[in-house]
Tab-separated table of C-alpha atoms in Angstrom:
chain	number	residue	atom	x	y	z
E	344	UNK	CA	125.830	99.929	77.022
E	345	UNK	CA	122.874	101.852	78.541
E	346	UNK	CA	121.655	100.561	81.525
E	347	UNK	CA	118.366	100.151	82.530
E	348	UNK	CA	117.287	103.356	84.683
E	349	UNK	CA	116.981	102.319	88.321
E	350	UNK	CA	113.460	102.060	89.672
E	351	UNK	CA	112.086	103.916	92.486
E	352	UNK	CA	111.526	101.865	95.493
E	353	UNK	CA	108.116	102.127	96.893
E	354	UNK	CA	106.955	100.106	99.767
E	355	UNK	CA	103.207	99.592	100.407
E	356	UNK	CA	102.464	99.148	103.928
E	357	UNK	CA	99.237	97.324	104.186
E	358	UNK	CA	97.361	95.930	107.040
E	359	UNK	CA	97.128	92.236	108.390
E	360	UNK	CA	93.617	91.546	107.025
E	361	UNK	CA	91.201	89.905	109.638
E	362	UNK	CA	90.042	86.342	108.758
E	363	UNK	CA	86.618	87.379	107.952
E	364	UNK	CA	87.519	91.294	107.533
E	365	UNK	CA	86.951	93.532	104.381
E	366	UNK	CA	89.744	92.728	101.780
E	367	UNK	CA	88.872	95.519	99.282
E	368	UNK	CA	92.088	97.625	100.132
E	369	UNK	CA	94.464	95.134	99.650
E	370	UNK	CA	92.339	93.863	96.339
E	371	UNK	CA	92.515	97.409	95.111
E	372	UNK	CA	96.151	97.989	95.636
E	373	UNK	CA	97.281	94.479	94.397
E	374	UNK	CA	95.572	95.821	91.235
E	375	UNK	CA	97.370	99.110	91.195
E	376	UNK	CA	100.581	97.124	91.779
E	377	UNK	CA	99.841	95.508	88.317
E	378	UNK	CA	99.872	98.851	86.700
E	379	UNK	CA	102.459	100.668	88.552
E	380	UNK	CA	105.392	97.973	88.767
E	381	UNK	CA	106.633	98.765	84.960
E	382	UNK	CA	108.024	101.956	86.407
E	383	UNK	CA	108.466	101.473	90.168
E	384	UNK	CA	109.967	98.865	92.298
E	385	UNK	CA	106.828	97.926	94.346
E	386	UNK	CA	107.478	96.242	98.044
E	387	UNK	CA	104.607	95.039	99.690
E	388	UNK	CA	105.030	94.903	103.757
E	389	UNK	CA	101.936	93.192	105.633
E	390	UNK	CA	101.895	94.238	109.083
E	391	UNK	CA	103.093	91.162	111.506
E	392	UNK	CA	100.249	91.912	113.641
E	393	UNK	CA	96.496	92.690	113.400
E	394	UNK	CA	95.645	96.073	114.200
E	395	UNK	CA	94.239	95.543	117.496
E	396	UNK	CA	95.659	96.592	120.989
E	397	UNK	CA	98.162	98.613	121.980
E	398	UNK	CA	101.682	96.307	121.621
E	399	UNK	CA	100.548	94.946	118.257
E	400	UNK	CA	100.073	98.504	116.767
E	401	UNK	CA	103.176	99.524	118.564
E	402	UNK	CA	105.223	96.712	117.065
E	403	UNK	CA	103.583	97.605	113.608
E	404	UNK	CA	104.357	100.999	113.901
E	405	UNK	CA	108.526	99.830	114.724
E	406	UNK	CA	108.118	97.108	111.687
E	407	UNK	CA	107.236	100.008	109.479
E	408	UNK	CA	110.119	102.379	110.497
E	409	UNK	CA	112.551	99.503	109.894
E	410	UNK	CA	111.282	98.687	106.179
E	411	UNK	CA	111.045	102.384	104.781
E	412	UNK	CA	111.940	102.693	101.062
E	413	UNK	CA	112.468	106.209	98.449
E	414	UNK	CA	108.633	106.228	98.874
E	415	UNK	CA	106.101	105.144	101.756
E	416	UNK	CA	102.604	104.332	101.002
E	417	UNK	CA	100.566	103.693	103.922
E	418	UNK	CA	97.487	101.927	101.891
E	419	UNK	CA	94.772	102.392	104.157
E	420	UNK	CA	93.410	101.613	107.660
E	421	UNK	CA	96.466	101.433	109.736
E	422	UNK	CA	97.023	105.427	109.728
E	423	UNK	CA	98.865	105.375	112.938
E	424	UNK	CA	102.120	103.560	111.620
E	425	UNK	CA	102.734	107.013	110.277
E	426	UNK	CA	104.459	108.219	113.797
E	427	UNK	CA	108.214	107.705	112.897
E	428	UNK	CA	108.285	107.407	109.136
E	429	UNK	CA	110.291	110.089	107.126
E	430	UNK	CA	107.392	112.608	106.606
E	431	UNK	CA	108.620	113.936	103.400
E	432	UNK	CA	108.609	110.543	101.832
E	433	UNK	CA	105.517	109.098	103.071
E	434	UNK	CA	101.789	109.071	101.477
E	435	UNK	CA	98.606	107.881	103.653
E	436	UNK	CA	95.875	106.558	101.936
E	437	UNK	CA	92.476	107.442	103.751
E	438	UNK	CA	89.294	105.837	102.721
E	439	UNK	CA	87.015	107.314	105.004
E	440	UNK	CA	86.514	108.839	108.482
E	441	UNK	CA	83.934	106.308	109.585
E	442	UNK	CA	85.398	105.185	112.654
E	443	UNK	CA	84.870	108.774	114.139
E	444	UNK	CA	81.174	108.808	113.475
E	445	UNK	CA	80.932	105.081	114.818
E	446	UNK	CA	82.943	105.794	118.128
E	447	UNK	CA	81.907	107.945	121.219
E	448	UNK	CA	83.581	109.062	124.290
E	449	UNK	CA	87.509	108.252	124.793
E	450	UNK	CA	87.304	105.725	121.852
E	451	UNK	CA	86.522	108.549	119.615
E	452	UNK	CA	88.994	110.334	121.327
E	453	UNK	CA	92.125	107.724	120.874
E	454	UNK	CA	90.709	107.400	117.339
E	455	UNK	CA	91.128	110.922	116.333
E	456	UNK	CA	94.679	111.111	117.524
E	457	UNK	CA	96.128	108.210	116.484
E	458	UNK	CA	94.119	107.753	113.078
E	459	UNK	CA	94.034	111.133	112.287
E	460	UNK	CA	95.653	114.358	114.450
E	461	UNK	CA	98.882	112.274	114.473
E	462	UNK	CA	99.393	111.056	110.999
E	463	UNK	CA	98.128	114.094	109.015
E	464	UNK	CA	101.191	116.006	110.486
E	465	UNK	CA	103.666	113.223	109.650
E	466	UNK	CA	102.717	112.663	106.220
E	467	UNK	CA	103.739	114.792	102.956
E	468	UNK	CA	101.014	113.960	100.662
E	469	UNK	CA	96.974	112.061	101.634
E	470	UNK	CA	95.232	110.400	99.129
E	471	UNK	CA	91.346	110.055	99.417
E	472	UNK	CA	89.016	107.993	96.995
E	473	UNK	CA	86.237	110.671	96.629
E	474	UNK	CA	85.884	114.313	97.044
E	475	UNK	CA	83.235	113.337	100.059
E	476	UNK	CA	85.997	111.931	102.169
E	477	UNK	CA	88.317	115.014	101.290
E	478	UNK	CA	85.568	117.057	102.911
E	479	UNK	CA	85.450	115.023	105.855
E	480	UNK	CA	89.036	115.086	106.276
E	481	UNK	CA	89.369	118.870	105.849
E	482	UNK	CA	86.495	119.262	108.756
E	483	UNK	CA	89.207	117.927	111.183
E	484	UNK	CA	91.391	120.947	110.409
E	485	UNK	CA	94.484	118.695	110.786
E	486	UNK	CA	96.085	119.435	106.975
E	487	UNK	CA	95.854	122.231	104.212
E	488	UNK	CA	93.695	121.477	101.106
E	489	UNK	CA	96.534	121.479	98.855
E	490	UNK	CA	98.027	118.150	100.883
E	491	UNK	CA	94.979	115.842	99.577
E	492	UNK	CA	94.658	114.529	96.193
E	493	UNK	CA	91.538	112.830	95.206
E	494	UNK	CA	92.434	109.411	93.249
E	495	UNK	CA	89.212	107.171	92.919
E	496	UNK	CA	89.354	103.565	93.127
E	497	UNK	CA	89.623	101.112	90.031
E	498	UNK	CA	87.636	98.147	89.633
E	499	UNK	CA	88.916	94.942	88.618
E	500	UNK	CA	88.704	93.900	85.068
E	501	UNK	CA	87.576	90.348	86.089
E	502	UNK	CA	84.070	92.050	86.396
E	503	UNK	CA	82.425	91.724	83.065
E	504	UNK	CA	79.134	92.579	81.598
E	505	UNK	CA	76.986	89.127	82.044
E	506	UNK	CA	73.308	89.222	80.213
E	507	UNK	CA	70.373	88.432	82.632
E	508	UNK	CA	66.704	88.588	82.265
E	509	UNK	CA	65.463	90.685	85.217
E	510	UNK	CA	63.090	88.669	87.773
E	511	UNK	CA	60.087	90.952	88.852
E	512	UNK	CA	58.584	88.521	90.202
E	513	UNK	CA	61.075	87.532	92.594
E	514	UNK	CA	64.257	89.844	92.073
E	515	UNK	CA	67.279	88.794	93.771
E	516	UNK	CA	68.917	91.466	95.808
E	517	UNK	CA	72.491	91.397	96.627
E	518	UNK	CA	73.869	92.902	99.797
E	519	UNK	CA	77.764	92.978	100.291
E	520	UNK	CA	78.811	93.646	103.952
E	521	UNK	CA	77.298	93.985	107.308
E	522	UNK	CA	78.943	96.365	109.490
E	523	UNK	CA	76.932	99.308	110.904
E	524	UNK	CA	77.336	101.522	107.979
E	525	UNK	CA	75.720	99.206	105.765
E	526	UNK	CA	72.580	99.802	107.383
E	527	UNK	CA	70.835	96.478	107.623
E	528	UNK	CA	68.121	97.771	110.082
E	529	UNK	CA	66.662	100.091	107.734
E	530	UNK	CA	67.229	97.704	104.667
E	531	UNK	CA	65.388	94.710	105.820
E	532	UNK	CA	62.239	96.463	107.118
E	533	UNK	CA	62.081	98.543	103.740
E	534	UNK	CA	61.806	95.083	102.231
E	535	UNK	CA	58.499	94.172	103.835
E	536	UNK	CA	55.909	93.086	101.638
E	537	UNK	CA	58.262	93.274	98.575
E	538	UNK	CA	58.517	89.210	97.235
E	539	UNK	CA	62.172	88.943	97.044
E	540	UNK	CA	65.284	87.023	97.873
E	541	UNK	CA	67.853	88.943	99.946
E	542	UNK	CA	71.557	87.465	99.556
E	543	UNK	CA	73.789	88.746	101.983
E	544	UNK	CA	77.742	88.246	102.083
E	545	UNK	CA	79.163	88.599	105.465
E	546	UNK	CA	78.142	87.636	109.025
E	547	UNK	CA	74.840	88.947	110.656
E	548	UNK	CA	74.049	88.653	114.353
E	549	UNK	CA	70.859	87.271	116.025
E	550	UNK	CA	69.114	90.750	115.922
E	551	UNK	CA	69.350	90.939	111.894
E	552	UNK	CA	68.070	87.554	111.644
E	553	UNK	CA	65.442	88.400	114.060
E	554	UNK	CA	64.423	91.381	112.142
E	555	UNK	CA	64.583	89.489	108.945
E	556	UNK	CA	62.085	87.139	110.241
E	557	UNK	CA	60.038	89.618	111.934
E	558	UNK	CA	59.616	91.222	108.105
E	559	UNK	CA	59.079	87.704	106.355
E	560	UNK	CA	62.094	88.542	104.314
E	561	UNK	CA	63.617	85.316	102.103
E	562	UNK	CA	67.262	85.437	103.530
E	563	UNK	CA	70.243	83.652	101.666
E	564	UNK	CA	73.375	84.085	104.078
E	565	UNK	CA	76.851	83.816	102.918
E	566	UNK	CA	78.913	83.938	106.323
E	567	UNK	CA	82.051	82.658	104.928
E	568	UNK	CA	85.017	84.102	103.135
E	569	UNK	CA	84.043	84.015	99.332
E	570	UNK	CA	86.635	83.960	96.852
E	571	UNK	CA	86.638	86.463	94.538
E	572	UNK	CA	85.149	84.514	91.718
E	573	UNK	CA	82.146	83.244	93.975
E	574	UNK	CA	81.652	87.096	94.552
E	575	UNK	CA	81.423	87.858	91.084
E	576	UNK	CA	79.129	85.148	90.371
E	577	UNK	CA	76.790	86.655	92.955
E	578	UNK	CA	76.859	89.694	90.874
E	579	UNK	CA	75.835	87.900	87.673
E	580	UNK	CA	73.123	85.845	89.871
E	581	UNK	CA	71.536	89.073	91.142
E	582	UNK	CA	68.821	91.551	89.978
E	583	UNK	CA	69.373	94.271	92.094
E	584	UNK	CA	72.474	95.469	93.957
E	585	UNK	CA	71.708	97.053	97.263
E	586	UNK	CA	74.042	99.770	98.755
E	587	UNK	CA	71.849	101.836	101.003
E	588	UNK	CA	74.760	102.517	103.355
E	589	UNK	CA	74.610	105.667	105.669
E	590	UNK	CA	78.241	106.162	105.104
E	591	UNK	CA	80.631	104.966	102.282
E	592	UNK	CA	84.170	106.287	101.634
E	593	UNK	CA	83.801	105.158	97.821
E	594	UNK	CA	81.298	102.713	97.449
E	595	UNK	CA	83.187	99.929	94.930
E	596	UNK	CA	80.087	97.995	94.804
E	597	UNK	CA	78.069	100.594	92.701
E	598	UNK	CA	80.782	100.250	90.012
E	599	UNK	CA	81.124	96.747	90.117
E	600	UNK	CA	77.013	96.654	89.334
E	601	UNK	CA	77.444	98.952	86.771
E	602	UNK	CA	79.890	96.972	84.885
E	603	UNK	CA	78.041	93.695	85.010
E	604	UNK	CA	74.759	95.418	84.352
E	605	UNK	CA	72.744	95.336	87.544
E	606	UNK	CA	70.515	97.737	88.651
E	607	UNK	CA	71.857	99.683	91.623
E	608	UNK	CA	69.992	101.198	94.642
E	609	UNK	CA	72.265	103.400	97.147
E	610	UNK	CA	72.007	106.129	99.919
E	611	UNK	CA	72.258	109.927	99.091
E	612	UNK	CA	75.180	110.352	101.840
E	613	UNK	CA	78.786	110.716	101.915
E	614	UNK	CA	80.542	109.785	98.661
E	615	UNK	CA	77.374	107.762	97.170
E	616	UNK	CA	76.029	110.162	94.904
E	617	UNK	CA	79.395	111.170	93.537
E	618	UNK	CA	80.049	107.809	92.665
E	619	UNK	CA	76.621	106.543	91.469
E	620	UNK	CA	76.239	109.742	89.082
E	621	UNK	CA	72.848	108.909	87.461
E	622	UNK	CA	73.592	105.432	87.270
E	623	UNK	CA	71.929	104.398	90.601
E	624	UNK	CA	68.634	105.111	91.947
E	625	UNK	CA	69.330	107.233	95.334
E	626	UNK	CA	67.347	107.315	98.355
E	627	UNK	CA	67.760	108.461	101.897
E	628	UNK	CA	69.234	105.898	103.893
E	629	UNK	CA	67.068	106.857	107.026
E	630	UNK	CA	63.993	106.560	105.754
E	631	UNK	CA	62.560	103.025	105.567
E	632	UNK	CA	59.907	104.029	103.482
E	633	UNK	CA	61.849	105.682	100.674
E	634	UNK	CA	64.170	102.847	100.439
E	635	UNK	CA	60.743	101.009	99.861
E	636	UNK	CA	59.736	103.129	97.230
E	637	UNK	CA	63.058	103.058	95.645
E	638	UNK	CA	63.003	99.101	95.319
E	639	UNK	CA	59.507	99.393	94.082
E	640	UNK	CA	60.325	101.800	91.391
E	641	UNK	CA	63.082	99.464	90.392
E	642	UNK	CA	61.145	96.585	89.824
E	643	UNK	CA	57.889	98.200	88.644
E	644	UNK	CA	59.439	100.564	86.096
E	645	UNK	CA	61.372	98.532	83.307
E	646	UNK	CA	61.961	101.765	81.287
E	647	UNK	CA	63.581	103.592	84.140
E	648	UNK	CA	65.600	100.339	85.179
E	649	UNK	CA	66.681	99.814	81.852
E	650	UNK	CA	68.013	103.276	81.775
E	651	UNK	CA	69.839	102.966	84.944
E	652	UNK	CA	71.498	99.802	83.455
E	653	UNK	CA	72.333	101.870	80.294
E	654	UNK	CA	73.860	104.884	82.350
E	655	UNK	CA	75.813	102.229	84.773
E	656	UNK	CA	78.000	101.374	81.641
E	657	UNK	CA	78.821	104.800	80.817
E	658	UNK	CA	79.635	105.621	84.589
E	659	UNK	CA	82.086	102.860	85.042
E	660	UNK	CA	84.499	104.602	82.687
E	661	UNK	CA	85.019	107.071	85.201
E	662	UNK	CA	87.045	104.472	86.712
E	663	UNK	CA	89.758	103.440	84.493
E	664	UNK	CA	92.991	101.927	86.308
E	665	UNK	CA	95.553	103.234	83.674
E	666	UNK	CA	94.527	106.718	84.561
E	667	UNK	CA	94.651	106.071	88.444
E	668	UNK	CA	97.920	104.572	88.288
E	669	UNK	CA	99.022	107.439	86.378
E	670	UNK	CA	97.909	109.803	89.184
E	671	UNK	CA	100.092	107.531	91.674
E	672	UNK	CA	103.049	107.564	89.517
E	673	UNK	CA	103.013	111.658	89.692
E	674	UNK	CA	102.916	111.425	93.373
E	675	UNK	CA	105.563	109.051	93.681
E	676	UNK	CA	107.758	110.840	91.352
E	677	UNK	CA	107.092	113.926	93.256
E	678	UNK	CA	107.853	112.498	96.400
E	679	UNK	CA	111.223	110.501	95.336
E	680	UNK	CA	112.967	113.453	94.920
E	681	UNK	CA	112.199	115.010	98.502
E	682	UNK	CA	115.297	114.839	100.490
């Protein structure tokens, strides 16, 4: 009797999500696991502690050291846990370098050392989800270019095309996320004098609320953790997806809007033009007037709007889950033979 070939043991080291944090990393690798588990034994290890404070992070690092597999895959955000893992058995996924852009002084130096300089010297392979992120990582000069593999992010098959008539009289504009890089301080003033409903998923502070009031924006706020189904329903109901961010490691909402059949407006920085291709209206996220004109163009020009939606369906095909899982499979097999 021929025994089945033993599967390679791959350990996913996942961050412990915050209550109202961003769960996109977890959702993505959960989907990847579905395509990988036929050929690999995937073991998920969620960190015992949230990534804050010295002791929490130290305990997370020890936890990972004690739970290694034939392949160790740090799926993102908790780069520092690479410190004591076996270098030739470890892959690190870097989603963006945003923390370096958003921090200053001592905080930036700490992030730089523990999230980039140290981990990049402690792993065999680095994966990034866009060529823009690869460029950012190489600027740090902590690793060689051939260590970095670009593997895009795939979209959940739960997102499907949903027909909807565009409401040009009062379009519903969907904004997912409220972090600093999501650029609400420029988005909201850009919508002044445009009759619309701005739907925001995420918590906002009093400054953003006041900004919406000052610019007479009709605001619909979802400041609780929505289910995946509820998020998809917001895509279905919207007319425009807004992602005029200053920085995105990938920009998944662009592709999600493409699949559903919604027109998207996005920024011309970091990964967004790469991911959007010719399937979104691209603006300067630092220029309020340019953002305003972008929304007006989408709302007023039906032919242009329809062309973006058509291009979006084609664009989304670049992000096939099967193809991306095959890329990870090759890396896991390569790592597994290292001694």
